[in-house]
Amino acid sequence: LSVLDLGFNNVGDEGCTSLANLAVARNPSLATLYLSGNAVGEAGALALADVIAAGCGLTSLHLTANRICAKGVKGLMRSIAEFDVTMQMAQQDRENRMALEEEKKKRVMKSSNNGNRTAARGGGDEGRNRML
C-alpha cells in the first residue's frame, strides 16, 4: 500500500491518531496519505508529527480543510524538518563511509602494485646482494 486516500470521511483526531500509529508508522511503503476534510485537529496532527519525526515512508501528506491549529502545524513542521535533517545526515554518513572504503581500496591497490614492482626488480636488497 503506497497511497491511502481517506479524504472527507470524518476521520477526526481519534481516527487520525490510530492511522498514524497503526498504518503510517508500521507501513514504510505508504508514501502518500490523503486526510483532507476530516475534522483533524491538534491531537491528530501531533500524532502524525510524532510518527513523522520517528521516521516513516510518507513523502506526501494532504491535510487541507481540517481543524489543525497553530500548535499542530508547528508540530508537523518541526517533525518534517527534523526528519529531513536526519535523512540528510544519514546520507552524508553513507557517502563518507563509501569514500573511506574507496580510499582503502586505492591504498591496498597501490601497496599491491608497489610490491609487484619490487619483486620485478629483483626483490629489493636480497637481489642486490646476490648480484654482488
Short mmCIF file of N, CA, C and O in Angstrom, two decimals:
data_model
loop_
_atom_site.label_atom_id
_atom_site.label_comp_id
_atom_site.label_asym_id
_atom_site.label_seq_id
_atom_site.Cartn_x
_atom_site.Cartn_y
_atom_site.Cartn_z
N LEU A 1 0.86 -1.18 0.00
CA LEU A 1 0.00 0.00 0.00
C LEU A 1 0.89 1.23 0.00
O LEU A 1 1.62 1.47 0.96
N SER A 2 0.87 1.99 -1.08
CA SER A 2 1.70 3.19 -1.14
C SER A 2 0.88 4.49 -1.09
O SER A 2 1.41 5.53 -0.75
N VAL A 3 -0.41 4.40 -1.40
CA VAL A 3 -1.29 5.58 -1.35
C VAL A 3 -2.55 5.20 -0.58
O VAL A 3 -3.16 4.17 -0.84
N LEU A 4 -2.90 6.06 0.38
CA LEU A 4 -4.14 5.85 1.14
C LEU A 4 -4.93 7.15 1.09
O LEU A 4 -4.48 8.18 1.56
N ASP A 5 -6.10 7.08 0.50
CA ASP A 5 -6.95 8.26 0.35
C ASP A 5 -8.19 8.08 1.21
O ASP A 5 -9.10 7.31 0.88
N LEU A 6 -8.22 8.79 2.32
CA LEU A 6 -9.37 8.78 3.22
C LEU A 6 -9.99 10.17 3.31
O LEU A 6 -10.64 10.50 4.31
N GLY A 7 -9.80 10.95 2.29
CA GLY A 7 -10.33 12.31 2.28
C GLY A 7 -11.83 12.36 2.47
O GLY A 7 -12.56 11.53 1.95
N PHE A 8 -12.25 13.33 3.28
CA PHE A 8 -13.67 13.62 3.53
C PHE A 8 -14.44 12.41 4.05
O PHE A 8 -15.50 12.06 3.55
N ASN A 9 -13.88 11.76 5.06
CA ASN A 9 -14.51 10.60 5.69
C ASN A 9 -14.74 10.78 7.18
O ASN A 9 -14.99 9.82 7.89
N ASN A 10 -14.63 12.02 7.67
CA ASN A 10 -14.87 12.32 9.07
C ASN A 10 -14.00 11.45 9.99
O ASN A 10 -14.49 10.91 10.99
N VAL A 11 -12.74 11.34 9.68
CA VAL A 11 -11.80 10.53 10.46
C VAL A 11 -11.60 11.11 11.85
O VAL A 11 -11.56 10.38 12.84
N GLY A 12 -11.45 12.43 11.96
CA GLY A 12 -11.28 13.08 13.25
C GLY A 12 -9.93 12.79 13.89
O GLY A 12 -9.09 12.07 13.35
N ASP A 13 -9.76 13.34 15.11
CA ASP A 13 -8.49 13.17 15.83
C ASP A 13 -8.24 11.73 16.23
O ASP A 13 -7.12 11.24 16.09
N GLU A 14 -9.26 11.08 16.73
CA GLU A 14 -9.09 9.69 17.19
C GLU A 14 -8.70 8.77 16.02
O GLU A 14 -7.78 7.97 16.12
N GLY A 15 -9.39 8.92 14.91
CA GLY A 15 -9.08 8.12 13.73
C GLY A 15 -7.70 8.44 13.18
O GLY A 15 -6.96 7.56 12.75
N CYS A 16 -7.35 9.72 13.17
CA CYS A 16 -6.05 10.15 12.66
C CYS A 16 -4.92 9.60 13.54
O CYS A 16 -3.90 9.14 13.03
N THR A 17 -5.14 9.62 14.85
CA THR A 17 -4.14 9.07 15.77
C THR A 17 -3.96 7.57 15.54
O THR A 17 -2.84 7.06 15.50
N SER A 18 -5.07 6.86 15.38
CA SER A 18 -4.99 5.42 15.09
C SER A 18 -4.29 5.16 13.77
O SER A 18 -3.44 4.27 13.67
N LEU A 19 -4.63 5.94 12.75
CA LEU A 19 -3.97 5.80 11.45
C LEU A 19 -2.47 6.05 11.57
O LEU A 19 -1.66 5.31 10.99
N ALA A 20 -2.12 7.08 12.29
CA ALA A 20 -0.70 7.42 12.45
C ALA A 20 0.05 6.27 13.10
O ALA A 20 1.11 5.85 12.62
N ASN A 21 -0.50 5.75 14.18
CA ASN A 21 0.19 4.71 14.94
C ASN A 21 0.15 3.33 14.29
O ASN A 21 1.07 2.53 14.46
N LEU A 22 -0.91 3.04 13.58
CA LEU A 22 -1.06 1.70 13.01
C LEU A 22 -0.71 1.62 11.53
O LEU A 22 -0.03 0.68 11.11
N ALA A 23 -1.17 2.56 10.75
CA ALA A 23 -0.95 2.47 9.29
C ALA A 23 0.34 3.16 8.86
O ALA A 23 1.14 2.59 8.13
N VAL A 24 0.57 4.37 9.32
CA VAL A 24 1.73 5.14 8.86
C VAL A 24 3.02 4.61 9.49
O VAL A 24 3.99 4.35 8.79
N ALA A 25 3.02 4.43 10.80
CA ALA A 25 4.24 4.01 11.49
C ALA A 25 4.66 2.59 11.11
O ALA A 25 5.84 2.28 11.08
N ARG A 26 3.71 1.74 10.80
CA ARG A 26 4.02 0.33 10.54
C ARG A 26 4.06 -0.04 9.06
O ARG A 26 4.19 -1.20 8.71
N ASN A 27 3.93 0.95 8.20
CA ASN A 27 3.91 0.68 6.76
C ASN A 27 4.88 1.63 6.05
O ASN A 27 4.47 2.67 5.54
N PRO A 28 6.16 1.28 5.99
CA PRO A 28 7.15 2.18 5.38
C PRO A 28 6.92 2.42 3.89
O PRO A 28 7.45 3.36 3.32
N SER A 29 6.12 1.59 3.24
CA SER A 29 5.86 1.80 1.82
C SER A 29 4.74 2.82 1.58
O SER A 29 4.53 3.25 0.45
N LEU A 30 4.04 3.23 2.64
CA LEU A 30 2.99 4.24 2.49
C LEU A 30 3.65 5.60 2.23
O LEU A 30 4.26 6.18 3.13
N ALA A 31 3.53 6.07 1.00
CA ALA A 31 4.19 7.31 0.61
C ALA A 31 3.25 8.51 0.60
O ALA A 31 3.66 9.64 0.86
N THR A 32 1.97 8.28 0.31
CA THR A 32 1.01 9.38 0.19
C THR A 32 -0.21 9.11 1.05
O THR A 32 -0.81 8.04 0.96
N LEU A 33 -0.57 10.09 1.86
CA LEU A 33 -1.73 9.97 2.73
C LEU A 33 -2.62 11.19 2.53
O LEU A 33 -2.20 12.33 2.72
N TYR A 34 -3.85 10.92 2.10
CA TYR A 34 -4.85 11.98 1.91
C TYR A 34 -5.79 11.96 3.10
O TYR A 34 -6.53 11.00 3.31
N LEU A 35 -5.77 13.03 3.88
CA LEU A 35 -6.68 13.17 5.02
C LEU A 35 -7.42 14.51 4.98
O LEU A 35 -7.86 15.01 6.00
N SER A 36 -7.56 15.06 3.81
CA SER A 36 -8.25 16.35 3.68
C SER A 36 -9.71 16.22 4.09
O SER A 36 -10.35 15.19 3.88
N GLY A 37 -10.23 17.29 4.71
CA GLY A 37 -11.64 17.36 5.07
C GLY A 37 -12.08 16.31 6.06
O GLY A 37 -13.15 15.72 5.91
N ASN A 38 -11.30 16.06 7.10
CA ASN A 38 -11.63 15.01 8.06
C ASN A 38 -11.76 15.48 9.50
O ASN A 38 -11.72 14.66 10.41
N ALA A 39 -11.91 16.77 9.71
CA ALA A 39 -12.05 17.31 11.06
C ALA A 39 -10.88 16.92 11.96
O ALA A 39 -11.03 16.71 13.16
N VAL A 40 -9.69 16.81 11.36
CA VAL A 40 -8.48 16.52 12.14
C VAL A 40 -8.06 17.81 12.83
O VAL A 40 -8.00 18.87 12.22
N GLY A 41 -7.80 17.71 14.13
CA GLY A 41 -7.38 18.86 14.92
C GLY A 41 -5.97 18.70 15.43
O GLY A 41 -5.14 17.96 14.86
N GLU A 42 -5.70 19.37 16.53
CA GLU A 42 -4.35 19.38 17.10
C GLU A 42 -3.86 17.98 17.48
O GLU A 42 -2.73 17.61 17.18
N ALA A 43 -4.70 17.20 18.14
CA ALA A 43 -4.28 15.87 18.59
C ALA A 43 -3.90 14.96 17.43
O ALA A 43 -2.88 14.26 17.47
N GLY A 44 -4.69 14.99 16.38
CA GLY A 44 -4.39 14.17 15.21
C GLY A 44 -3.12 14.63 14.51
O GLY A 44 -2.28 13.82 14.09
N ALA A 45 -2.95 15.94 14.39
CA ALA A 45 -1.76 16.50 13.75
C ALA A 45 -0.51 16.15 14.55
O ALA A 45 0.52 15.78 13.98
N LEU A 46 -0.60 16.25 15.87
CA LEU A 46 0.56 15.93 16.70
C LEU A 46 0.88 14.44 16.68
O LEU A 46 2.05 14.05 16.76
N ALA A 47 -0.13 13.59 16.55
CA ALA A 47 0.12 12.15 16.41
C ALA A 47 0.87 11.88 15.10
O ALA A 47 1.82 11.09 15.07
N LEU A 48 0.45 12.53 14.03
CA LEU A 48 1.16 12.40 12.76
C LEU A 48 2.59 12.93 12.88
O LEU A 48 3.54 12.34 12.37
N ALA A 49 2.74 14.05 13.58
CA ALA A 49 4.07 14.65 13.77
C ALA A 49 5.00 13.68 14.48
O ALA A 49 6.17 13.54 14.09
N ASP A 50 4.51 13.00 15.49
CA ASP A 50 5.33 12.04 16.23
C ASP A 50 5.82 10.91 15.33
O ASP A 50 6.98 10.51 15.38
N VAL A 51 4.91 10.41 14.49
CA VAL A 51 5.26 9.32 13.59
C VAL A 51 6.26 9.78 12.53
O VAL A 51 7.21 9.07 12.20
N ILE A 52 6.07 10.98 12.02
CA ILE A 52 6.99 11.52 11.01
C ILE A 52 8.37 11.72 11.61
O ILE A 52 9.38 11.36 10.99
N ALA A 53 8.43 12.27 12.81
CA ALA A 53 9.72 12.50 13.46
C ALA A 53 10.46 11.20 13.71
O ALA A 53 11.68 11.15 13.64
N ALA A 54 9.72 10.13 14.00
CA ALA A 54 10.34 8.83 14.26
C ALA A 54 10.81 8.16 12.98
O ALA A 54 11.61 7.23 13.02
N GLY A 55 10.32 8.63 11.85
CA GLY A 55 10.71 8.07 10.55
C GLY A 55 9.60 7.21 9.98
O GLY A 55 9.11 6.29 10.62
N CYS A 56 9.21 7.54 8.79
CA CYS A 56 8.19 6.78 8.07
C CYS A 56 8.42 6.97 6.58
O CYS A 56 9.34 7.68 6.18
N GLY A 57 7.60 6.36 5.77
CA GLY A 57 7.78 6.45 4.33
C GLY A 57 7.04 7.58 3.66
O GLY A 57 7.12 7.74 2.44
N LEU A 58 6.30 8.38 4.42
CA LEU A 58 5.50 9.45 3.82
C LEU A 58 6.36 10.47 3.08
O LEU A 58 7.36 10.95 3.60
N THR A 59 5.96 10.74 1.86
CA THR A 59 6.58 11.82 1.09
C THR A 59 5.55 12.88 0.73
O THR A 59 5.91 13.96 0.29
N SER A 60 4.27 12.56 0.94
CA SER A 60 3.20 13.49 0.63
C SER A 60 2.07 13.31 1.64
O SER A 60 1.57 12.20 1.82
N LEU A 61 1.69 14.41 2.29
CA LEU A 61 0.64 14.38 3.30
C LEU A 61 -0.34 15.51 3.00
O LEU A 61 0.04 16.68 2.94
N HIS A 62 -1.60 15.15 2.79
CA HIS A 62 -2.63 16.13 2.42
C HIS A 62 -3.58 16.33 3.59
O HIS A 62 -4.31 15.42 3.96
N LEU A 63 -3.58 17.55 4.13
CA LEU A 63 -4.38 17.85 5.31
C LEU A 63 -5.24 19.11 5.15
O LEU A 63 -5.64 19.71 6.13
N THR A 64 -5.54 19.50 3.93
CA THR A 64 -6.35 20.70 3.74
C THR A 64 -7.75 20.49 4.30
O THR A 64 -8.22 19.37 4.44
N ALA A 65 -8.40 21.59 4.62
CA ALA A 65 -9.78 21.59 5.11
C ALA A 65 -9.95 20.76 6.38
O ALA A 65 -10.88 19.98 6.52
N ASN A 66 -9.03 20.94 7.33
CA ASN A 66 -9.13 20.31 8.64
C ASN A 66 -9.14 21.40 9.71
O ASN A 66 -9.22 22.58 9.39
N ARG A 67 -9.07 21.03 10.96
CA ARG A 67 -9.15 21.98 12.07
C ARG A 67 -7.82 22.07 12.83
O ARG A 67 -7.82 22.18 14.06
N ILE A 68 -6.74 22.01 12.12
CA ILE A 68 -5.43 21.99 12.76
C ILE A 68 -5.05 23.42 13.15
O ILE A 68 -5.02 24.32 12.31
N CYS A 69 -4.78 23.61 14.43
CA CYS A 69 -4.41 24.94 14.93
C CYS A 69 -2.90 25.14 14.81
O CYS A 69 -2.16 24.28 14.33
N ALA A 70 -2.44 26.29 15.30
CA ALA A 70 -1.02 26.66 15.17
C ALA A 70 -0.09 25.64 15.82
O ALA A 70 0.96 25.30 15.26
N LYS A 71 -0.46 25.12 16.99
CA LYS A 71 0.41 24.15 17.68
C LYS A 71 0.55 22.87 16.84
O LYS A 71 1.64 22.31 16.75
N GLY A 72 -0.51 22.43 16.24
CA GLY A 72 -0.46 21.24 15.39
C GLY A 72 0.38 21.46 14.14
O GLY A 72 1.17 20.60 13.73
N VAL A 73 0.23 22.64 13.54
CA VAL A 73 1.01 22.98 12.35
C VAL A 73 2.49 23.06 12.71
O VAL A 73 3.35 22.53 12.00
N LYS A 74 2.80 23.71 13.82
CA LYS A 74 4.20 23.82 14.27
C LYS A 74 4.79 22.44 14.54
O LYS A 74 5.94 22.17 14.19
N GLY A 75 4.00 21.58 15.17
CA GLY A 75 4.48 20.22 15.45
C GLY A 75 4.79 19.45 14.17
O GLY A 75 5.82 18.78 14.06
N LEU A 76 3.90 19.56 13.20
CA LEU A 76 4.13 18.90 11.91
C LEU A 76 5.37 19.47 11.21
O LEU A 76 6.21 18.72 10.72
N MET A 77 5.46 20.79 11.18
CA MET A 77 6.60 21.42 10.51
C MET A 77 7.92 21.04 11.18
O MET A 77 8.91 20.76 10.52
N ARG A 78 7.93 21.04 12.50
CA ARG A 78 9.15 20.69 13.24
C ARG A 78 9.55 19.24 12.96
O ARG A 78 10.72 18.95 12.70
N SER A 79 8.58 18.34 12.97
CA SER A 79 8.91 16.93 12.74
C SER A 79 9.38 16.69 11.32
O SER A 79 10.31 15.90 11.09
N ILE A 80 8.80 17.38 10.35
CA ILE A 80 9.24 17.25 8.96
C ILE A 80 10.67 17.78 8.82
O ILE A 80 11.52 17.14 8.19
N ALA A 81 10.94 18.91 9.43
CA ALA A 81 12.29 19.48 9.36
C ALA A 81 13.31 18.57 10.04
O ALA A 81 14.40 18.33 9.50
N GLU A 82 12.97 18.05 11.23
CA GLU A 82 13.88 17.15 11.94
C GLU A 82 14.13 15.88 11.15
O GLU A 82 15.26 15.41 11.06
N PHE A 83 13.09 15.33 10.57
CA PHE A 83 13.23 14.12 9.77
C PHE A 83 14.11 14.40 8.56
O PHE A 83 14.97 13.59 8.20
N ASP A 84 13.92 15.54 7.92
CA ASP A 84 14.73 15.91 6.76
C ASP A 84 16.20 16.03 7.14
O ASP A 84 17.07 15.52 6.43
N VAL A 85 16.49 16.67 8.26
CA VAL A 85 17.88 16.81 8.72
C VAL A 85 18.46 15.44 9.03
O VAL A 85 19.60 15.13 8.66
N THR A 86 17.68 14.59 9.67
CA THR A 86 18.15 13.23 9.98
C THR A 86 18.47 12.47 8.71
O THR A 86 19.49 11.78 8.62
N MET A 87 17.62 12.59 7.70
CA MET A 87 17.87 11.90 6.43
C MET A 87 19.11 12.46 5.73
O MET A 87 19.90 11.70 5.17
N GLN A 88 19.30 13.77 5.80
CA GLN A 88 20.48 14.37 5.20
C GLN A 88 21.74 13.90 5.90
O GLN A 88 22.76 13.60 5.26
N MET A 89 21.69 13.82 7.23
CA MET A 89 22.85 13.34 7.99
C MET A 89 23.15 11.88 7.67
O MET A 89 24.31 11.49 7.52
N ALA A 90 22.11 11.08 7.55
CA ALA A 90 22.31 9.67 7.20
C ALA A 90 22.91 9.54 5.81
O ALA A 90 23.80 8.70 5.59
N GLN A 91 22.45 10.34 4.88
CA GLN A 91 23.01 10.32 3.52
C GLN A 91 24.48 10.73 3.54
O GLN A 91 25.31 10.10 2.89
N GLN A 92 24.80 11.77 4.28
CA GLN A 92 26.19 12.22 4.38
C GLN A 92 27.05 11.14 5.01
O GLN A 92 28.17 10.90 4.56
N ASP A 93 26.53 10.46 6.02
CA ASP A 93 27.27 9.38 6.67
C ASP A 93 27.53 8.25 5.67
O ASP A 93 28.64 7.72 5.61
N ARG A 94 26.53 7.88 4.88
CA ARG A 94 26.72 6.84 3.86
C ARG A 94 27.79 7.25 2.85
O ARG A 94 28.65 6.46 2.48
N GLU A 95 27.72 8.50 2.41
CA GLU A 95 28.70 9.00 1.44
C GLU A 95 30.11 9.00 2.03
O GLU A 95 31.07 8.64 1.35
N ASN A 96 30.23 9.39 3.30
CA ASN A 96 31.54 9.38 3.95
C ASN A 96 32.09 7.96 4.06
O ASN A 96 33.28 7.74 3.82
N ARG A 97 31.25 7.01 4.44
CA ARG A 97 31.70 5.62 4.54
C ARG A 97 32.13 5.08 3.18
O ARG A 97 33.12 4.38 3.07
N MET A 98 31.39 5.43 2.15
CA MET A 98 31.75 4.98 0.80
C MET A 98 33.09 5.57 0.37
O MET A 98 33.92 4.88 -0.22
N ALA A 99 33.32 6.85 0.68
CA ALA A 99 34.58 7.50 0.33
C ALA A 99 35.74 6.85 1.09
O ALA A 99 36.81 6.63 0.52
N LEU A 100 35.54 6.52 2.36
CA LEU A 100 36.59 5.84 3.14
C LEU A 100 36.90 4.47 2.57
O LEU A 100 38.06 4.08 2.47
N GLU A 101 35.88 3.73 2.19
CA GLU A 101 36.08 2.41 1.60
C GLU A 101 36.84 2.52 0.28
O GLU A 101 37.74 1.73 0.00
N GLU A 102 36.50 3.51 -0.51
CA GLU A 102 37.18 3.72 -1.78
C GLU A 102 38.65 4.07 -1.54
O GLU A 102 39.54 3.58 -2.24
N GLU A 103 38.91 4.90 -0.55
CA GLU A 103 40.29 5.27 -0.21
C GLU A 103 41.08 4.04 0.26
O GLU A 103 42.23 3.86 -0.11
N LYS A 104 40.45 3.18 1.05
CA LYS A 104 41.11 1.95 1.49
C LYS A 104 41.46 1.07 0.30
O LYS A 104 42.56 0.51 0.22
N LYS A 105 40.54 0.93 -0.64
CA LYS A 105 40.79 0.12 -1.84
C LYS A 105 41.96 0.67 -2.63
O LYS A 105 42.81 -0.08 -3.10
N LYS A 106 42.02 1.99 -2.77
CA LYS A 106 43.12 2.62 -3.50
C LYS A 106 44.45 2.34 -2.81
O LYS A 106 45.44 2.05 -3.48
N ARG A 107 44.48 2.44 -1.48
CA ARG A 107 45.72 2.17 -0.73
C ARG A 107 46.16 0.73 -0.90
O ARG A 107 47.34 0.46 -1.09
N VAL A 108 45.21 -0.19 -0.83
CA VAL A 108 45.54 -1.61 -0.99
C VAL A 108 46.09 -1.86 -2.39
O VAL A 108 47.10 -2.55 -2.56
N MET A 109 45.45 -1.29 -3.40
CA MET A 109 45.92 -1.48 -4.77
C MET A 109 47.30 -0.86 -4.96
O MET A 109 48.17 -1.46 -5.60
N LYS A 110 47.53 0.32 -4.39
CA LYS A 110 48.83 0.98 -4.51
C LYS A 110 49.89 0.14 -3.81
O LYS A 110 50.98 -0.06 -4.36
N SER A 111 49.58 -0.35 -2.64
CA SER A 111 50.51 -1.20 -1.89
C SER A 111 50.80 -2.47 -2.66
O SER A 111 51.94 -2.91 -2.76
N SER A 112 49.79 -3.06 -3.24
CA SER A 112 49.95 -4.28 -4.02
C SER A 112 50.80 -4.01 -5.25
O SER A 112 51.68 -4.81 -5.59
N ASN A 113 50.58 -2.91 -5.92
CA ASN A 113 51.37 -2.56 -7.11
C ASN A 113 52.82 -2.29 -6.75
O ASN A 113 53.73 -2.67 -7.49
N ASN A 114 53.08 -1.65 -5.61
CA ASN A 114 54.45 -1.40 -5.17
C ASN A 114 55.17 -2.70 -4.89
O ASN A 114 56.34 -2.86 -5.21
N GLY A 115 54.52 -3.66 -4.30
CA GLY A 115 55.11 -4.97 -4.03
C GLY A 115 55.45 -5.70 -5.31
O GLY A 115 56.49 -6.36 -5.41
N ASN A 116 54.60 -5.59 -6.31
CA ASN A 116 54.86 -6.23 -7.60
C ASN A 116 56.06 -5.61 -8.29
O ASN A 116 56.87 -6.30 -8.89
N ARG A 117 56.22 -4.28 -8.19
CA ARG A 117 57.37 -3.62 -8.82
C ARG A 117 58.67 -4.03 -8.15
O ARG A 117 59.67 -4.25 -8.81
N THR A 118 58.65 -4.15 -6.81
CA THR A 118 59.85 -4.55 -6.08
C THR A 118 60.25 -5.96 -6.47
O THR A 118 61.42 -6.24 -6.72
N ALA A 119 59.29 -6.86 -6.59
CA ALA A 119 59.58 -8.24 -6.98
C ALA A 119 60.12 -8.30 -8.40
O ALA A 119 61.02 -9.07 -8.71
N ALA A 120 59.60 -7.46 -9.30
CA ALA A 120 60.05 -7.44 -10.69
C ALA A 120 61.48 -6.93 -10.81
O ALA A 120 62.21 -7.31 -11.71
N ARG A 121 61.89 -6.07 -9.87
CA ARG A 121 63.25 -5.52 -9.92
C ARG A 121 64.25 -6.43 -9.23
O ARG A 121 65.39 -6.08 -9.07
N GLY A 122 63.85 -7.54 -8.75
CA GLY A 122 64.79 -8.45 -8.12
C GLY A 122 64.61 -8.57 -6.63
O GLY A 122 65.50 -9.06 -5.94
N GLY A 123 63.53 -8.08 -6.12
CA GLY A 123 63.21 -8.31 -4.71
C GLY A 123 63.91 -7.39 -3.74
O GLY A 123 64.13 -7.74 -2.60
N GLY A 124 64.37 -6.25 -4.13
CA GLY A 124 64.95 -5.30 -3.19
C GLY A 124 66.38 -5.64 -2.86
O GLY A 124 67.18 -6.03 -3.71
N ASP A 125 66.79 -5.55 -1.59
CA ASP A 125 68.17 -5.75 -1.12
C ASP A 125 68.67 -7.14 -1.40
O ASP A 125 69.84 -7.33 -1.74
N GLU A 126 67.81 -8.13 -1.27
CA GLU A 126 68.24 -9.51 -1.50
C GLU A 126 68.75 -9.68 -2.91
O GLU A 126 69.76 -10.35 -3.16
N GLY A 127 68.10 -9.08 -3.89
CA GLY A 127 68.52 -9.17 -5.29
C GLY A 127 69.86 -8.49 -5.50
O GLY A 127 70.72 -8.98 -6.22
N ARG A 128 70.07 -7.36 -4.84
CA ARG A 128 71.34 -6.65 -4.97
C ARG A 128 72.48 -7.47 -4.38
O ARG A 128 73.58 -7.53 -4.94
N ASN A 129 72.27 -8.09 -3.23
CA ASN A 129 73.33 -8.87 -2.58
C ASN A 129 73.74 -10.04 -3.45
O ASN A 129 74.91 -10.41 -3.49
N ARG A 130 72.79 -10.67 -4.12
CA ARG A 130 73.11 -11.81 -4.97
C ARG A 130 73.93 -11.36 -6.18
O ARG A 130 74.80 -12.09 -6.66
N MET A 131 73.70 -10.17 -6.65
CA MET A 131 74.40 -9.69 -7.84
C MET A 131 75.85 -9.33 -7.52
O MET A 131 76.73 -9.39 -8.37
N LEU A 132 76.11 -8.93 -6.29
CA LEU A 132 77.47 -8.53 -5.90
C LEU A 132 78.27 -9.73 -5.62
O LEU A 132 79.08 -10.33 -5.85
#
